[in-house]
Every structure is written in C-alpha cells, then in structure tokens.
Amino acid sequence: MANSYKSMKEDFVSNLSGGTISEINVVTAVAPAAYLLWAALQAQHSFFQLRNPIPIFVDFFLNVGALLLAVTVYSSIPSLLLSLLLAPATLILALPPSKVPPTRPAAPKKLESGIKDMTPFPRRPFMTVYRGGMMAITCLAILAVDFRVFPRRFAKVETWGTSLLDVGVGSFVFSAGVVASKAHLKARFQMEKQDPDHEPQDSFEPFGERMLLAIRHSLPLLVLGILRLVSVKSLEYAEHVSEYGVHWNFFFTIALLPYCLALLAPILSSPTFASSPIHGYTGLLLATAYEAALQLTPLKSWALTAPRTDLLSANKEGVVSSIGYLSIFLLGMETGSSVLPRFLHPTSFLFRTLNSLGVHPGNANPRNLLLASLALCTGVYVALLTPFLYAPALGLARYLSIPISRRLANLPYVLWIAAFNTGQILLFALVESLVFPSVFKASTPVAEKAAAEVATPQILEDFNNGGLLLFVLANLGTGLVNLGVDTLGMGNLQAVGILLVYMASLTMCARLLRGVKLKI
C-alpha cells in the first residue's frame, strides 16, 4: 500500500469526535424493530417456514440489510427507517393471522415427566437474536468504516466521546461475558444439586490448573492477534496506533480475559460471597478503582501523552484499557446469570431486591421476573451513568465531569456499555414475549425446542453460531477489500453494493460454519 494512500486511510479514521448517545440509540433500535417485523410475519403467517427462496431473502433484508441501511443510506434519518419497520409490523400484528402458528404441543400424558425433564437453561431466542445481530453489525461496521458512505460520527473517536463503533467494541466483550456466565452457573447448579443442604465450599481449581485452562482458552486468540500484527506490518496496512498501541490489537485484549478471571477466581467463587451478585459487584468495584487511579495518579496522562519508548509504553492504550474491558466482561457475566437460567437464582440482584421489599420471587411468573431483572439492571446502569453525562446541569461538574472514553475504557464507558446492552437485550426479550409467548409457556423440552425454532431467525442464529471463525473471516474479508479497492474514492452506491455483497458472502459462510464449534 503506497505511503501516501496509507496516510490518507489513517487520517480518515483519526481525530474524530463521534456523535450523540441518543442518535446511537435510534440507529441501533433498528435491530429490535427489524426483529419485530420478522416476528410479526412469522407469528401471523408462518412466512419463514414457506418452502421457497423468498423467505431467505426477506430474512436477510430484515436482519442484515436493515442494519446496512441504518449506517449508510438512512444514517441521517434513522427514525424514518424505524418507522418503515415498525408500521408494517404493527399492522400485521393487528390483523387476524392467516393460519395458526405451527407448534408441537406435548401429549398430556407426558406433561408431568416433561416438566421434570426441563433443563435449568431454556432456549432463549431473544439472546440468539441479540448475539447474532451484534455479530452481524460488528462484521458490517469493520468494513463500512473505510467507506465515505459510513458517517465519520459513527467511527471510533480519538479519545473522548461516543460513537457507534465505540459501543460495538464494548458490546462484543459484554456479549462474551453473558455467554461465559453459563459455565459458572452450571458448576454452581451442579454443586447445589449434589448437596443442596451443604454449606458452600470453594469451587475453584488450584492456581496451576486455572492458569493452564486460561492458556487453553486464550491460545487461539493470541495466535490470531499475532497473525493480525504480522500481516498489518508486513502489508503496510493502514492502522490507527492510538486505538490500542503499536503492536496491540483487540484479539490481545480479549485473550487477556481468561488470565484475569483465573486470578479473580478465589473472589468470584468464594463461599463468602455465594449469596451476592459477585460478578456485578466486582465489575463495578474494579471499574471504580480504575477510574480513581486515572484521576488521582499519573496513569491517565501516561496512557494519553507519554512517549512510546519501550514495549509497554508502545502499547499503553491496549494495556490500560484492558482493565475496563475486564469490568465490562464481569458485568456481562452478571447479566447472563439473570437471563440464562430458567428461574432466578437467590443470589441475583432482582431476587435479593424483591426479598428486601417483602416480595417472594418464587411466586412470580419467571418471564415477568426476567423482564423485570433486565429493566432493573438497565435502570441501575443508567442511574449510575447519568451524573457523568449531566454533571454540569446537576451541579457536579467539579467532581464528575468525566467524559466517556473508549480509548481508556474508563468508568463512564463501562457504565454506558452495560446500560446499552441490557437495554438492547430487554427490547429483544419484549418482542419475543409479545409475539411468541409459547416459548416461555412450553411445558416440555420438545415443545420448547419447537417454539424456539419458530421464534429464531435462521440468519441470526447462523451469525450467533459462527463465533470466532466468522469474526476472523470478516477481518480477512475487510483486509482483502481494502487491499483491492480504493475505498476512499468509492461512490455511495458502489460502496453500498460492495458492503451488500460482503455481508451476503459472510451470511453464506455463517451457514457453512454451522456445527463448527470455535467461540469467542
């Protein structure tokens, strides 16, 4: 890549100030709105079970194409795109269905045994849609940012501010934390099942075993990080050094997480904290302590202004921000502990809150508890974030005038990512609860599986299942397009066409990768 063109590419993504949180919320609301329209067609007309190619194209247009339009053609008027999705969805749901949605209810004689056979972790279509949609827009944005059709306010900010890509990076880590909580919950449920009356015991492995497990989990990510580093340097690919550092990249950041969790295991798995939402408390405490270090020590000035004189200072942004990303991952795990199990665990935030108010959660509808838990978590994170966003108006400018920084992954950034993602999950859960009540009302594993399949867009399920391999393919595709095409000189129509072909290719790859298990 010629040095002059490389400099142009680097300047194109540098020194940006981002946009507003409200605009980001409107743009990203396209995903749940598209799911609502998909759900309306499926629930009222069984549209996506028709045996012809049309449903496949409509599925792609709604769950991938709508995201593409939101960040390109409709980027200046996202509310219009929202209206174009919500209006037909509302109309379809208001009109009588063309046929009864297909279900496979269990025979009454098997009902009792079916209830006993229900697993602690039910199928959650709304989580598949959330994760699949997050993966789809991530794959889309990492290439779209190199075209002029993608607004600069959506690209990553230099230091302070918010943008669509800034929330995307944090959401990727938060989503990984949600999924990672399942293994922790399984281990806890298994211990409680074996001896429910026994006092909690330390459930973590010896330090050596924990570190070996961390190495096994992080090794693929470390390899990918090294491969990306070598390819970027050898091909003289455009890079934004102030994003993570000279050698650091996002793969190294998420590769660090298993080691950090191994070190925190004595706290996270301690019987002392067995009756508290320890992952959430630890995440918030860690983010707060990190922010205190940024404000009260030279850490912030070192990370932002110190010269790059050695390996550590050359990658100071990546090293320092890893603390914030670990906090985000832990908050994701806390959210997962509320949304993944069939019933609220006594240690969950909502369970303890209701108990303190004299309400026994065991008597409540599990789906209502799930929605209430998500709403409560979103409200808490928004309440914690608000003083930072409106410090001058609240008379707190002297103490809390700290802007959001993805580069540092500071406390306001951590709270923003947590609030955004719990809010997104809540919207998807509301759509599922409204349109597909059979999912959470199923009384046998067979009925639950059938209802979940009906409520899950196939394309988003494929993106969700694609995991790490699909993300790697997206990075390779982004590199190939940038090396073969003058993205800066591309017209808007041509750029949208290339992005459409790119996303269609990834969609086909996601389908081919079904059954391949290599997750982030």
XYZ file of C-alpha atoms in Angstrom:
520
model
C 0.000 0.000 0.000
C 1.561 3.324 -1.061
C 2.613 5.517 1.867
C 0.529 8.479 0.697
C -2.623 6.367 0.393
C -1.856 4.668 3.710
C -1.598 8.094 5.356
C -4.917 9.120 3.819
C -6.572 5.986 5.207
C -5.121 6.595 8.661
C -6.188 10.251 8.621
C -9.687 9.153 7.572
C -10.190 7.304 10.883
C -8.157 9.618 13.149
C -9.008 12.626 15.329
C -12.757 12.003 15.240
C -15.162 13.278 17.898
C -18.117 10.903 17.414
C -21.826 11.598 17.799
C -24.548 11.596 20.452
C -25.772 8.691 22.551
C -29.363 9.454 21.554
C -28.548 9.054 17.853
C -26.691 5.812 18.536
C -29.742 4.519 20.404
C -32.035 5.343 17.464
C -29.714 3.730 14.905
C -29.257 0.545 16.933
C -33.009 0.362 17.650
C -33.316 -0.726 14.010
C -32.224 -4.225 15.060
C -35.101 -4.904 17.530
C -37.518 -3.148 15.141
C -36.434 -5.460 12.306
C -36.870 -8.452 14.627
C -40.389 -7.249 15.468
C -41.317 -7.151 11.776
C -39.725 -10.574 11.236
C -41.614 -11.916 14.259
C -44.921 -10.457 13.051
C -44.570 -12.166 9.653
C -43.616 -15.441 11.298
C -46.236 -15.450 14.050
C -49.169 -14.285 11.930
C -48.403 -16.011 8.628
C -45.636 -18.603 9.249
C -43.851 -16.710 6.476
C -40.339 -18.007 7.140
C -41.436 -21.634 7.064
C -42.521 -21.440 3.443
C -40.537 -23.777 1.190
C -39.234 -21.298 -1.381
C -36.299 -18.861 -1.627
C -38.321 -15.722 -0.878
C -38.256 -16.083 2.956
C -34.464 -16.395 2.843
C -34.093 -13.089 1.023
C -36.609 -11.363 3.296
C -34.786 -12.742 6.361
C -31.508 -11.346 5.013
C -33.042 -7.980 4.144
C -34.666 -7.519 7.567
C -31.895 -8.747 9.852
C -28.815 -7.744 7.833
C -29.958 -5.333 5.124
C -31.756 -3.079 7.604
C -28.531 -2.713 9.594
C -26.665 -1.826 6.400
C -29.242 0.827 5.508
C -29.176 2.247 9.045
C -25.442 3.010 8.912
C -25.332 4.189 5.294
C -28.329 5.382 3.263
C -30.564 6.182 6.272
C -27.739 7.293 8.594
C -29.037 10.885 8.637
C -32.703 9.866 9.063
C -32.679 6.624 11.107
C -36.089 7.468 12.590
C -37.625 7.127 9.112
C -36.153 3.637 8.755
C -37.521 2.778 12.194
C -40.966 3.916 11.096
C -40.759 1.850 7.906
C -40.107 -1.224 10.049
C -42.487 -0.571 12.942
C -45.522 0.499 10.898
C -45.958 -2.747 8.915
C -45.100 -4.812 11.992
C -47.858 -3.106 13.962
C -50.338 -3.539 11.111
C -49.550 -7.244 10.650
C -49.937 -7.921 14.370
C -53.234 -6.010 14.465
C -54.787 -8.011 11.630
C -56.037 -11.591 12.052
C -53.459 -14.311 11.329
C -53.697 -16.264 8.109
C -53.206 -19.542 9.984
C -52.433 -20.799 13.474
C -48.656 -20.615 14.075
C -47.154 -24.113 13.930
C -46.430 -25.678 17.291
C -45.939 -29.168 18.539
C -47.555 -29.410 21.962
C -46.672 -32.365 24.087
C -49.241 -35.034 24.808
C -50.992 -34.527 28.163
C -49.835 -37.871 29.496
C -46.199 -36.788 29.112
C -46.673 -33.364 30.673
C -45.573 -34.223 34.187
C -42.411 -36.031 33.086
C -41.707 -33.248 30.604
C -41.698 -30.614 33.329
C -39.228 -32.645 35.351
C -37.024 -33.044 32.276
C -36.788 -29.306 31.570
C -33.152 -28.171 31.780
C -32.037 -25.291 34.022
C -31.093 -23.339 30.866
C -34.019 -22.900 28.485
C -33.691 -21.850 24.879
C -33.643 -18.077 24.665
C -34.423 -16.903 21.120
C -34.077 -13.263 22.166
C -30.494 -13.937 23.268
C -29.711 -15.624 19.947
C -31.128 -12.603 18.118
C -29.180 -10.184 20.325
C -25.889 -12.042 19.869
C -26.449 -12.715 16.171
C -27.392 -9.115 15.487
C -24.369 -7.858 17.425
C -22.088 -10.119 15.378
C -23.731 -9.022 12.111
C -23.367 -5.283 12.758
C -19.806 -5.785 14.034
C -18.793 -7.604 10.848
C -20.533 -4.914 8.798
C -19.049 -1.933 10.600
C -15.389 -3.032 10.494
C -15.520 -2.751 6.690
C -18.112 0.024 6.324
C -15.952 2.426 8.355
C -13.434 2.515 5.480
C -16.004 3.966 3.050
C -17.178 7.564 2.911
C -20.818 6.417 2.900
C -20.293 5.467 6.555
C -20.604 8.745 8.545
C -17.462 9.815 10.421
C -19.524 10.394 13.579
C -20.133 6.618 13.661
C -16.386 5.812 13.563
C -14.279 5.419 16.705
C -13.469 8.660 18.480
C -9.880 9.646 19.146
C -10.060 9.943 22.932
C -13.259 11.436 24.378
C -16.815 10.929 23.116
C -19.200 8.275 21.854
C -19.800 6.586 18.526
C -21.425 3.522 17.032
C -18.116 1.671 16.699
C -17.154 2.586 20.253
C -20.271 0.921 21.618
C -19.698 -2.020 19.263
C -16.297 -2.920 20.717
C -17.583 -2.887 24.280
C -20.740 -4.778 23.326
C -18.608 -7.532 21.847
C -16.910 -8.029 25.229
C -20.172 -7.688 27.184
C -21.829 -10.310 24.988
C -18.917 -12.686 25.534
C -19.364 -12.222 29.283
C -23.069 -13.064 29.082
C -22.275 -16.382 27.395
C -19.337 -17.134 29.713
C -21.634 -16.978 32.740
C -23.285 -20.232 31.678
C -20.270 -22.372 32.606
C -20.073 -20.702 36.022
C -23.792 -21.221 36.604
C -23.644 -24.858 35.523
C -20.889 -25.564 38.047
C -22.866 -23.865 40.823
C -26.118 -25.631 39.947
C -24.334 -28.968 39.847
C -22.902 -28.472 43.337
C -26.285 -27.391 44.706
C -27.971 -30.396 43.080
C -25.486 -32.849 44.574
C -25.743 -31.464 48.090
C -28.388 -28.741 48.438
C -28.168 -28.584 52.252
C -24.382 -28.403 52.482
C -22.568 -25.183 53.255
C -20.999 -23.567 50.156
C -17.383 -24.562 49.552
C -14.622 -23.096 47.435
C -15.431 -24.228 43.887
C -12.325 -23.027 42.080
C -9.420 -25.177 40.926
C -5.821 -24.802 42.145
C -3.901 -21.876 40.681
C -1.866 -24.031 38.292
C -4.956 -25.690 36.824
C -6.686 -22.332 36.419
C -3.756 -20.885 34.520
C -3.484 -23.930 32.261
C -7.179 -23.592 31.458
C -6.671 -19.887 30.762
C -3.823 -20.701 28.374
C -6.017 -23.161 26.512
C -8.820 -20.602 26.142
C -6.582 -17.703 25.167
C -4.166 -19.504 22.827
C -6.361 -19.243 19.674
C -6.871 -15.539 20.355
C -3.165 -14.942 20.930
C -2.356 -16.703 17.664
C -4.913 -14.596 15.824
C -3.551 -11.434 17.423
C -0.022 -12.301 16.317
C -1.179 -13.168 12.802
C -3.023 -9.840 12.553
C 0.019 -7.960 13.834
C 2.368 -9.636 11.336
C 0.002 -9.160 8.398
C -0.669 -5.487 9.196
C 3.041 -4.695 9.499
C 4.178 -6.752 6.505
C 1.475 -5.426 4.161
C 1.847 -1.850 5.439
C -1.866 -1.877 6.114
C -3.375 1.346 7.465
C -3.506 1.309 11.264
C -4.712 3.653 13.979
C -1.915 3.485 16.566
C -3.674 5.485 19.284
C -6.510 2.946 19.321
C -4.623 0.140 21.085
C -0.931 0.852 20.538
C 1.852 -0.032 18.122
C 1.599 -3.829 18.424
C -1.597 -4.384 20.400
C -4.959 -5.272 18.852
C -8.402 -6.339 20.021
C -7.507 -10.041 19.899
C -4.858 -9.471 22.580
C -7.374 -7.617 24.753
C -9.869 -10.481 24.812
C -7.020 -13.017 25.125
C -6.125 -11.417 28.481
C -9.570 -12.006 29.962
C -9.128 -15.734 30.823
C -5.972 -14.949 32.826
C -7.693 -12.147 34.722
C -10.633 -14.425 35.541
C -8.217 -17.101 36.749
C -6.654 -14.578 39.131
C -10.073 -13.423 40.349
C -11.437 -16.966 40.842
C -10.831 -17.018 44.645
C -13.129 -13.979 44.911
C -15.714 -14.877 42.264
C -16.119 -18.462 43.549
C -15.656 -17.820 47.260
C -18.399 -19.178 49.579
C -18.172 -15.877 51.452
C -19.826 -14.148 48.503
C -22.042 -17.039 47.397
C -25.197 -15.147 48.397
C -24.399 -11.975 46.429
C -24.225 -10.942 42.739
C -20.449 -11.063 42.989
C -19.642 -10.628 39.287
C -21.599 -7.378 39.124
C -20.140 -6.032 42.352
C -16.603 -6.956 41.296
C -17.049 -5.379 37.874
C -18.340 -2.101 39.315
C -15.714 -2.028 42.077
C -12.907 -2.719 39.612
C -14.135 -0.003 37.205
C -14.446 2.485 40.091
C -10.959 1.727 41.423
C -9.566 2.019 37.890
C -11.258 5.412 37.419
C -9.838 6.576 40.743
C -6.375 5.582 39.536
C -6.908 7.512 36.300
C -7.983 10.642 38.158
C -5.657 10.557 41.187
C -2.431 9.178 39.709
C -0.346 9.881 36.589
C -1.889 6.843 34.881
C -4.210 8.868 32.607
C -1.520 11.279 31.434
C 0.863 8.372 30.865
C -1.705 6.489 28.787
C -2.613 9.535 26.679
C 0.571 11.577 26.329
C 3.658 9.604 27.352
C 6.190 8.902 24.569
C 6.410 5.353 23.241
C 9.918 4.453 24.386
C 9.606 0.727 25.152
C 7.308 -2.238 24.545
C 4.977 -1.332 27.422
C 4.584 2.347 26.529
C 4.287 1.437 22.839
C 1.080 -0.430 23.687
C -0.083 1.636 26.667
C -3.689 2.106 25.427
C -4.236 -1.622 24.968
C -2.725 -2.489 28.343
C -4.550 0.167 30.354
C -7.960 -0.251 28.699
C -7.899 -3.997 29.416
C -8.940 -3.183 32.997
C -12.101 -1.511 31.760
C -12.870 -4.341 29.355
C -12.484 -6.843 32.193
C -15.088 -4.837 34.146
C -17.423 -4.944 31.137
C -16.928 -8.707 30.831
C -17.801 -9.199 34.525
C -20.951 -7.084 34.188
C -21.860 -9.219 31.176
C -21.452 -12.326 33.320
C -23.750 -10.817 35.935
C -26.382 -10.131 33.289
C -26.021 -13.684 31.988
C -26.673 -15.063 35.462
C -30.080 -13.357 35.350
C -31.197 -14.052 31.767
C -29.805 -17.514 31.014
C -31.255 -19.702 33.827
C -34.869 -20.797 33.754
C -35.503 -19.396 37.227
C -33.893 -16.521 39.104
C -31.138 -17.674 41.421
C -31.354 -16.436 45.035
C -28.059 -14.555 44.545
C -29.378 -12.460 41.640
C -29.800 -8.721 42.066
C -33.558 -8.748 41.428
C -34.202 -11.735 43.739
C -32.434 -10.019 46.618
C -34.164 -6.700 45.873
C -37.631 -8.287 45.874
C -36.859 -10.186 49.060
C -35.812 -6.960 50.761
C -39.200 -5.493 49.785
C -41.045 -8.467 51.282
C -41.990 -9.987 47.906
C -41.281 -13.685 47.401
C -39.910 -14.124 43.847
C -40.806 -17.819 43.796
C -44.474 -16.913 43.391
C -43.935 -14.682 40.350
C -44.069 -15.569 36.655
C -40.493 -16.435 35.527
C -40.838 -14.413 32.311
C -42.040 -11.339 34.213
C -39.087 -11.740 36.568
C -36.699 -11.931 33.621
C -38.065 -8.736 32.095
C -38.072 -7.017 35.487
C -34.482 -8.089 36.082
C -33.345 -6.629 32.756
C -35.310 -3.426 33.361
C -33.834 -3.096 36.851
C -30.258 -3.624 35.643
C -30.735 -1.145 32.808
C -32.197 1.399 35.217
C -29.321 0.981 37.677
C -26.664 1.432 34.990
C -28.467 4.456 33.524
C -28.785 5.981 37.000
C -25.055 5.483 37.621
C -24.145 6.897 34.195
C -26.421 9.967 34.322
C -24.283 12.044 36.762
C -21.313 11.714 34.393
C -23.360 12.728 31.346
C -25.091 15.692 33.003
C -22.577 16.694 35.672
C -22.741 20.471 34.921
C -26.557 20.528 34.964
C -26.598 18.608 38.243
C -24.005 20.876 39.838
C -21.444 18.062 39.928
C -19.009 19.370 37.312
C -16.253 19.692 39.891
C -16.456 16.035 40.826
C -17.937 14.012 37.955
C -17.153 15.930 34.774
C -15.509 12.846 33.240
C -16.342 12.231 29.567
C -16.733 8.749 28.118
C -13.520 7.319 26.684
C -13.344 4.058 24.749
C -9.583 4.576 24.401
C -9.188 4.345 28.186
C -12.286 2.181 28.770
C -12.979 4.351 31.813
C -15.848 4.097 34.305
C -18.387 6.144 32.262
C -17.601 3.972 29.232
C -18.116 0.774 31.250
C -21.473 2.031 32.554
C -22.555 3.124 29.066
C -21.782 -0.294 27.579
C -23.629 -2.085 30.397
C -26.682 0.196 30.110
C -26.774 -0.077 26.317
C -26.541 -3.864 26.211
C -29.004 -4.621 28.998
C -31.392 -2.213 27.272
C -30.928 -3.957 23.923
C -31.490 -7.392 25.458
C -34.616 -6.052 27.164
C -36.040 -4.849 23.828
C -35.433 -8.221 22.157
C -36.945 -10.022 25.159
C -40.034 -7.800 24.997
C -40.520 -8.615 21.312
C -40.243 -12.343 21.998
C -42.594 -12.137 24.982
C -45.178 -10.189 22.989
C -45.142 -12.187 19.759
C -44.003 -15.666 20.811
C -45.448 -16.385 24.276
C -45.331 -20.118 23.515
C -41.551 -20.022 24.014
C -41.734 -19.364 27.749
C -45.038 -21.177 28.267
C -43.786 -24.507 26.894
C -44.031 -27.315 29.437
C -41.871 -29.974 27.763
C -38.412 -29.903 26.145
C -39.899 -30.894 22.781
C -42.476 -28.095 22.828
C -39.881 -25.575 23.983
C -37.470 -26.541 21.203
C -40.203 -26.276 18.574
C -41.389 -22.884 19.843
C -37.809 -21.555 19.998
C -37.097 -22.639 16.423
C -40.182 -20.782 15.221
C -39.092 -17.618 17.085
C -35.474 -17.530 15.871
C -34.384 -16.010 12.527
C -32.148 -18.560 10.819
C -29.643 -15.988 9.592
C -29.101 -14.502 13.052
C -28.784 -17.974 14.533
C -26.048 -18.681 11.977
C -24.240 -15.436 12.841
C -24.506 -16.289 16.525
C -23.148 -19.787 15.981
C -20.356 -18.557 13.696
C -18.495 -17.076 16.646
C -14.752 -16.636 16.416
C -14.347 -18.198 12.966
C -16.875 -15.843 11.415
C -15.224 -12.844 13.061
C -11.862 -13.941 11.657
C -13.382 -14.330 8.185
C -14.875 -10.850 8.479
C -11.433 -9.446 9.304
C -9.911 -11.282 6.334
C -12.664 -10.025 4.049
C -12.150 -6.474 5.296
C -8.433 -6.704 4.555
C -8.958 -8.105 1.073
C -11.461 -5.395 0.147
C -9.161 -2.649 1.432
C -6.169 -4.040 -0.452
C -8.104 -4.478 -3.688
C -10.396 -1.453 -3.750
C -9.928 2.299 -3.318
C -12.496 2.627 -0.547
C -11.967 6.371 -0.160
C -12.688 7.041 -3.820
C -15.772 4.843 -3.966
C -19.159 6.453 -4.570
C -22.014 5.839 -2.135
C -23.945 3.486 -4.410
C -20.853 1.429 -5.232
C -19.880 1.289 -1.569
C -23.313 0.015 -0.526
C -23.129 -2.592 -3.296
C -19.750 -3.849 -2.086
C -20.976 -3.969 1.523
C -24.079 -5.868 0.430
C -22.004 -8.492 -1.413
C -19.613 -8.706 1.538
C -22.441 -9.304 4.041
C -24.149 -11.801 1.723
C -20.848 -13.700 1.484
C -20.475 -13.699 5.270
C -24.055 -14.918 5.610
C -23.282 -17.869 3.355
C -20.086 -18.554 5.325
C -22.084 -18.478 8.551
C -24.422 -21.104 7.150
C -21.477 -23.306 6.080
C -19.890 -22.965 9.528
C -22.906 -24.481 11.287
C -21.717 -27.189 13.621
C -18.152 -25.842 13.829
C -17.519 -25.013 17.480
C -14.931 -22.275 17.977
C -16.399 -19.467 20.022
C -15.207 -16.202 21.469
